[in-house]
Amino acid sequence: MKIYFAGSIRGGREDKDLYLEIINFLKNYGEVLTEHVGDKSLSSYGQKSMTDEEIYTKDTNWIHEADIIIAEVSTPSLGVGYEIAFAESLNKRIVLLYREAEGKRLSAMLKGNNKFEIINYSNFEELKSLLDLKFK
Ligand code: 6K6
């Protein structure tokens, strides 16, 4: 299974350590195409050696190639929202991971779309068991 993991970069890197843990866990189920999302050295400025055009082309090609999109959506990100909508237009299976927190709600544009499989969780331990239930 080829997994496209999406997580916020320029939207904010507060959850970057969690992304890395999720990516490493997802490797139990298949090949994760997007390990850079968990790159601890990457700031919200999101600048590495690639141009924005190269990033867009590479990522949209990977979404075409992926069997499933798994997006961590707790930190709102325009890029992640775009990737989800792009993957939906290609009829990909889409799983959204949302960490519940007081005073915060997931966008209705995601929550209200019944094609998306949404996993609500409160910590990484719980997320691991919920992912196991889904994929094992
Ligand atoms: C190279 C190596 C590590 O980071 C880079 C350069 N930046 C990006 N590389 C690859 N994908 C990116 C990069 N910046 C954003 N994305 C894609 O958009 C990722 O797949 C994320 O899921 C999503 C994040 O969007 P923003 O709007 O939060 O940046």
Tab-separated table of C-alpha atoms and ligand atoms in Angstrom:
chain	number	residue	atom	x	y	z
A	1	MET	CA	0.000	0.000	0.000
A	2	LYS	CA	1.375	3.415	-0.978
A	3	ILE	CA	0.479	5.997	1.649
A	4	TYR	CA	0.493	9.752	1.058
A	5	PHE	CA	0.754	11.330	4.513
A	6	ALA	CA	-0.211	15.015	4.645
A	7	GLY	CA	0.491	17.391	7.502
A	8	SER	CA	0.917	21.110	7.945
A	9	ILE	CA	4.170	22.765	6.847
A	10	ARG	CA	3.614	26.486	6.187
A	11	GLY	CA	0.357	26.283	8.159
A	12	GLY	CA	2.494	25.785	11.288
A	13	ARG	CA	4.949	23.150	12.540
A	14	GLU	CA	3.646	22.746	16.128
A	15	ASP	CA	2.835	19.058	15.496
A	16	LYS	CA	5.981	18.097	13.580
A	17	ASP	CA	7.139	15.589	16.237
A	18	LEU	CA	3.738	13.919	16.154
A	19	TYR	CA	3.865	13.748	12.327
A	20	LEU	CA	7.173	11.903	12.541
A	21	GLU	CA	5.722	9.403	15.025
A	22	ILE	CA	2.665	8.853	12.835
A	23	ILE	CA	4.815	8.399	9.703
A	24	ASN	CA	6.990	5.812	11.470
A	25	PHE	CA	3.885	3.970	12.674
A	26	LEU	CA	2.251	4.058	9.217
A	27	LYS	CA	5.286	2.205	7.843
A	28	ASN	CA	3.727	-0.902	9.485
A	29	TYR	CA	1.036	-0.775	6.824
A	30	GLY	CA	2.897	0.269	3.692
A	31	GLU	CA	5.275	2.671	1.993
A	32	VAL	CA	4.982	6.285	3.141
A	33	LEU	CA	5.739	8.512	0.120
A	34	THR	CA	5.995	11.774	2.067
A	35	GLU	CA	8.503	11.330	4.903
A	36	HIS	CA	9.606	14.992	4.587
A	37	VAL	CA	6.371	16.092	6.344
A	38	GLY	CA	7.917	14.785	9.585
A	39	ASP	CA	11.287	16.462	8.908
A	40	LYS	CA	12.168	18.078	12.244
A	41	SER	CA	14.566	20.530	10.609
A	42	LEU	CA	11.801	21.924	8.385
A	43	SER	CA	10.309	25.160	9.719
A	44	SER	CA	6.957	26.720	8.817
A	45	TYR	CA	8.922	28.803	6.311
A	46	GLY	CA	9.033	25.450	4.516
A	47	GLN	CA	12.084	26.195	2.418
A	48	LYS	CA	14.421	23.480	1.187
A	49	SER	CA	16.174	22.985	-2.116
A	50	MET	CA	13.014	22.639	-4.237
A	51	THR	CA	11.037	25.494	-5.792
A	52	ASP	CA	7.319	25.787	-5.015
A	53	GLU	CA	6.521	24.621	-8.536
A	54	GLU	CA	8.687	21.519	-8.093
A	55	ILE	CA	6.990	20.775	-4.745
A	56	TYR	CA	3.523	21.116	-6.288
A	57	THR	CA	4.387	18.871	-9.238
A	58	LYS	CA	6.050	16.209	-7.099
A	59	ASP	CA	3.265	16.112	-4.507
A	60	THR	CA	0.397	15.995	-7.023
A	61	ASN	CA	2.200	13.169	-8.878
A	62	TRP	CA	2.552	11.281	-5.582
A	63	ILE	CA	-1.165	11.748	-4.846
A	64	HIS	CA	-1.917	10.164	-8.252
A	65	GLU	CA	0.363	7.270	-7.319
A	66	ALA	CA	-0.944	6.778	-3.750
A	67	ASP	CA	-3.512	4.142	-2.749
A	68	ILE	CA	-4.593	6.121	0.282
A	69	ILE	CA	-4.250	9.654	1.649
A	70	ILE	CA	-3.875	9.988	5.396
A	71	ALA	CA	-3.959	13.616	6.537
A	72	GLU	CA	-3.364	14.953	10.029
A	73	VAL	CA	-5.728	17.925	10.083
A	74	SER	CA	-5.467	19.241	13.659
A	75	THR	CA	-3.300	22.174	12.503
A	76	PRO	CA	-5.214	23.961	9.727
A	77	SER	CA	-3.152	24.126	6.535
A	78	LEU	CA	-4.138	25.421	3.100
A	79	GLY	CA	-1.798	22.918	1.450
A	80	VAL	CA	-3.278	19.937	3.318
A	81	GLY	CA	-6.825	21.113	2.518
A	82	TYR	CA	-5.871	21.395	-1.153
A	83	GLU	CA	-4.293	17.919	-1.148
A	84	ILE	CA	-7.434	16.411	0.371
A	85	ALA	CA	-9.702	18.024	-2.242
A	86	PHE	CA	-7.300	17.038	-5.041
A	87	ALA	CA	-7.245	13.427	-3.808
A	88	GLU	CA	-11.048	13.423	-3.566
A	89	SER	CA	-11.256	14.502	-7.221
A	90	LEU	CA	-9.207	11.380	-8.061
A	91	ASN	CA	-11.533	9.154	-5.972
A	92	LYS	CA	-8.772	8.179	-3.556
A	93	ARG	CA	-9.495	6.703	-0.146
A	94	ILE	CA	-9.027	9.518	2.368
A	95	VAL	CA	-8.518	9.144	6.122
A	96	LEU	CA	-8.369	12.264	8.300
A	97	LEU	CA	-6.757	12.285	11.741
A	98	TYR	CA	-8.058	14.919	14.134
A	99	ARG	CA	-6.798	15.501	17.675
A	100	GLU	CA	-9.679	16.757	19.775
A	101	ALA	CA	-9.063	19.874	21.850
A	102	GLU	CA	-11.300	22.132	23.823
A	103	GLY	CA	-12.509	25.229	21.997
A	104	LYS	CA	-11.515	23.824	18.585
A	105	ARG	CA	-13.593	22.117	15.885
A	106	LEU	CA	-12.671	20.504	12.636
A	107	SER	CA	-13.782	22.454	9.541
A	108	ALA	CA	-17.338	21.608	8.450
A	109	MET	CA	-15.967	21.211	4.900
A	110	LEU	CA	-14.125	18.115	6.093
A	111	LYS	CA	-16.436	16.915	8.850
A	112	GLY	CA	-19.479	17.280	6.617
A	113	ASN	CA	-18.100	15.175	3.745
A	114	ASN	CA	-19.168	11.577	4.343
A	115	LYS	CA	-16.631	10.238	1.824
A	116	PHE	CA	-13.880	10.993	4.345
A	117	GLU	CA	-13.060	8.503	7.109
A	118	ILE	CA	-12.372	10.597	10.185
A	119	ILE	CA	-10.426	9.327	13.180
A	120	ASN	CA	-10.842	11.513	16.277
A	121	TYR	CA	-8.204	10.868	18.906
A	122	SER	CA	-6.778	12.457	22.012
A	123	ASN	CA	-3.206	11.138	22.097
A	124	PHE	CA	-0.758	9.134	20.003
A	125	GLU	CA	-1.308	5.886	21.973
A	126	GLU	CA	-5.023	6.031	21.219
A	127	LEU	CA	-4.352	6.919	17.590
A	128	LYS	CA	-2.138	3.836	17.187
A	129	SER	CA	-4.918	1.498	18.367
A	130	LEU	CA	-7.504	3.219	16.176
A	131	LEU	CA	-5.223	2.916	13.124
A	132	ASP	CA	-4.604	-0.748	13.953
A	133	LEU	CA	-8.341	-1.384	14.107
A	134	LYS	CA	-8.770	0.236	10.700
A	135	PHE	CA	-5.882	-1.364	8.832
A	136	LYS	CA	-5.150	-4.718	10.445
B	1	6K6	C1	11.627	19.647	1.025
B	1	6K6	C2	12.006	18.715	1.984
B	1	6K6	C3	11.256	18.952	3.061
B	1	6K6	O1	10.395	20.016	2.784
B	1	6K6	C4	10.643	20.425	1.552
B	1	6K6	C5	10.002	21.582	0.901
B	1	6K6	N1	8.587	21.722	1.170
B	1	6K6	C6	7.649	20.830	0.814
B	1	6K6	N2	8.007	19.656	0.276
B	1	6K6	C7	7.046	18.739	-0.019
B	1	6K6	N3	5.726	18.895	0.221
B	1	6K6	C8	5.346	20.070	0.734
B	1	6K6	C9	6.266	21.090	1.036
B	1	6K6	N4	5.592	22.144	1.509
B	1	6K6	C10	4.277	21.775	1.515
B	1	6K6	N5	4.129	20.519	1.062
B	1	6K6	C11	2.886	19.731	0.983
B	1	6K6	O2	1.820	20.557	1.382
B	1	6K6	C12	2.962	18.564	1.953
B	1	6K6	O3	2.587	17.383	1.285
B	1	6K6	C13	1.995	18.883	3.085
B	1	6K6	O4	1.041	17.830	3.297
B	1	6K6	C14	1.275	20.156	2.642
B	1	6K6	C15	1.470	21.272	3.654
B	1	6K6	O5	0.935	22.468	3.166
B	1	6K6	P1	1.264	23.895	3.853
B	1	6K6	O6	0.307	24.848	3.186
B	1	6K6	O7	0.977	23.734	5.338
B	1	6K6	O8	2.706	24.192	3.574
